[in-house]
Coordinates of C-alpha atoms in Angstrom, one line a residue:
X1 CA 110.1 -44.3 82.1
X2 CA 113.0 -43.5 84.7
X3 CA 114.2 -47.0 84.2
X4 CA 115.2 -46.6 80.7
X5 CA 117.8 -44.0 80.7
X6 CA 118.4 -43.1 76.9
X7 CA 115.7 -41.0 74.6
X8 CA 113.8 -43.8 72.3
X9 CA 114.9 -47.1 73.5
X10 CA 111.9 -47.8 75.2
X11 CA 110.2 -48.3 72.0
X12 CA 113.0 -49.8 70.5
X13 CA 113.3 -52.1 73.4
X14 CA 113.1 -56.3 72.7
X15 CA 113.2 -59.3 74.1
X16 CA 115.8 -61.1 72.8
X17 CA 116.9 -65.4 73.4
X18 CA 120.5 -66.8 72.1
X19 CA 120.1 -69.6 70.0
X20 CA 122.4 -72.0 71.2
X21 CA 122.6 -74.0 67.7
X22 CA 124.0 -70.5 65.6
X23 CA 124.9 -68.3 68.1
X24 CA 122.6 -65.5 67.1
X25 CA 120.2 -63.7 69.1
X26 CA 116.7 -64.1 68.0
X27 CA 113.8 -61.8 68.9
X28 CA 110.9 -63.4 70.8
X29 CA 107.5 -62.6 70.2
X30 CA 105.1 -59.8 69.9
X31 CA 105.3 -58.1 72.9
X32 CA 103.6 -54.4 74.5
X33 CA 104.9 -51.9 76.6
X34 CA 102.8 -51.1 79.7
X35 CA 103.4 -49.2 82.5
X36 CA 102.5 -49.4 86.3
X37 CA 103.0 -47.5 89.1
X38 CA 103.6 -48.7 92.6
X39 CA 103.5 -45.6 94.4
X40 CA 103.8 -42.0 93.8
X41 CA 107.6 -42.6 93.7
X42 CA 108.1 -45.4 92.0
X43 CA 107.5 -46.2 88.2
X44 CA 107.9 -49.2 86.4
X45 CA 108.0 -50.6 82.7
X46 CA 106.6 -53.9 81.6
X47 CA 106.9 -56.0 78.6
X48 CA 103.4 -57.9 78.5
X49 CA 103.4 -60.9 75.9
X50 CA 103.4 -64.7 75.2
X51 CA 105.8 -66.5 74.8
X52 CA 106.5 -70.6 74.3
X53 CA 109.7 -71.8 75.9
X54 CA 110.6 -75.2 74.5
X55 CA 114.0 -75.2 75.7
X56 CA 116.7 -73.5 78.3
X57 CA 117.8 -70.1 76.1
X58 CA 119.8 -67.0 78.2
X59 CA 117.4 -64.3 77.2
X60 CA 118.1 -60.4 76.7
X61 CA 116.4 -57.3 76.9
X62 CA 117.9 -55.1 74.4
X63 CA 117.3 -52.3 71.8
X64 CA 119.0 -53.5 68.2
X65 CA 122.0 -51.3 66.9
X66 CA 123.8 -50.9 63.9
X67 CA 127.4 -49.3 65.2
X68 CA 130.8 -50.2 64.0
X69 CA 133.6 -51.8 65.8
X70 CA 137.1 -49.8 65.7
X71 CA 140.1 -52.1 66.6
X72 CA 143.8 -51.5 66.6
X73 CA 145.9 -54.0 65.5
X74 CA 150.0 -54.5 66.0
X75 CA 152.1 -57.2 65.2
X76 CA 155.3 -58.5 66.7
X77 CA 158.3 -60.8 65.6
X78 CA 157.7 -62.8 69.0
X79 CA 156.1 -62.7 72.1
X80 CA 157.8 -60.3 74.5
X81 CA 156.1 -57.3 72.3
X82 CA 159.2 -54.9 72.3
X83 CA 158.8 -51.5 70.0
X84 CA 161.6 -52.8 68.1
X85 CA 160.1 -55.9 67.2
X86 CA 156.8 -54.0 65.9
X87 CA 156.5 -55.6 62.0
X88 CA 154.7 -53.4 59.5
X89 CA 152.6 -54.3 56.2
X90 CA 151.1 -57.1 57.8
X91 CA 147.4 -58.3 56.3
X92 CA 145.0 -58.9 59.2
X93 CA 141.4 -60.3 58.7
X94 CA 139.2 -59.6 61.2
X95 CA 135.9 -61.9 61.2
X96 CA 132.3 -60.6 63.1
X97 CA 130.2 -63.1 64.1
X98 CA 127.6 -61.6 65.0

């Protein structure tokens, strides 16, 4: 579909609601792609399902990845962050929550 812009993610593609209790995002359903088109020049892509809302969720139309996350980390002796207060050797633990 034109809508989806990368090779494969329209397959991949899921509906997606954050539990507000854990803070995870939980797939929803069984859904099927279909696909309808308006005119000659427009296309569109549908998700066609059922679902049960019980409660209010944010929901998300995603594809699921498994990619790292690269940070940088620098520590100071206080908080005006001058070079020549840069401290080395430091342990910092970095926790994903997701």
């Amino acid at each position: 579909s034109a809508q989806v812009q990368m090779p494969g993610h329209l397959k991949g593609m899921k509906l997606w609601s954050l539990n507000p209790q854990t803070g995870l995002w939980e797939e929803e359903g069984d859904f099927q792609h279909d696909w309808s088109r308006r005119s000659k020049r427009e296309e569109r892509t549908f998700l066609v399902g059922n679902m049960e809302i019980r409660e209010r969720r944010l929901f998300n139309l995603d594809v699921p990845e498994s990619r790292r996350c690269y940070i940088k980390v620098r520590t100071y002796r206080s908080e005006r962050y001058l070079p020549s207060e840069q401290v080395a050797g430091v342990v910092v633990s970095v926790i994903n929550l997701e």
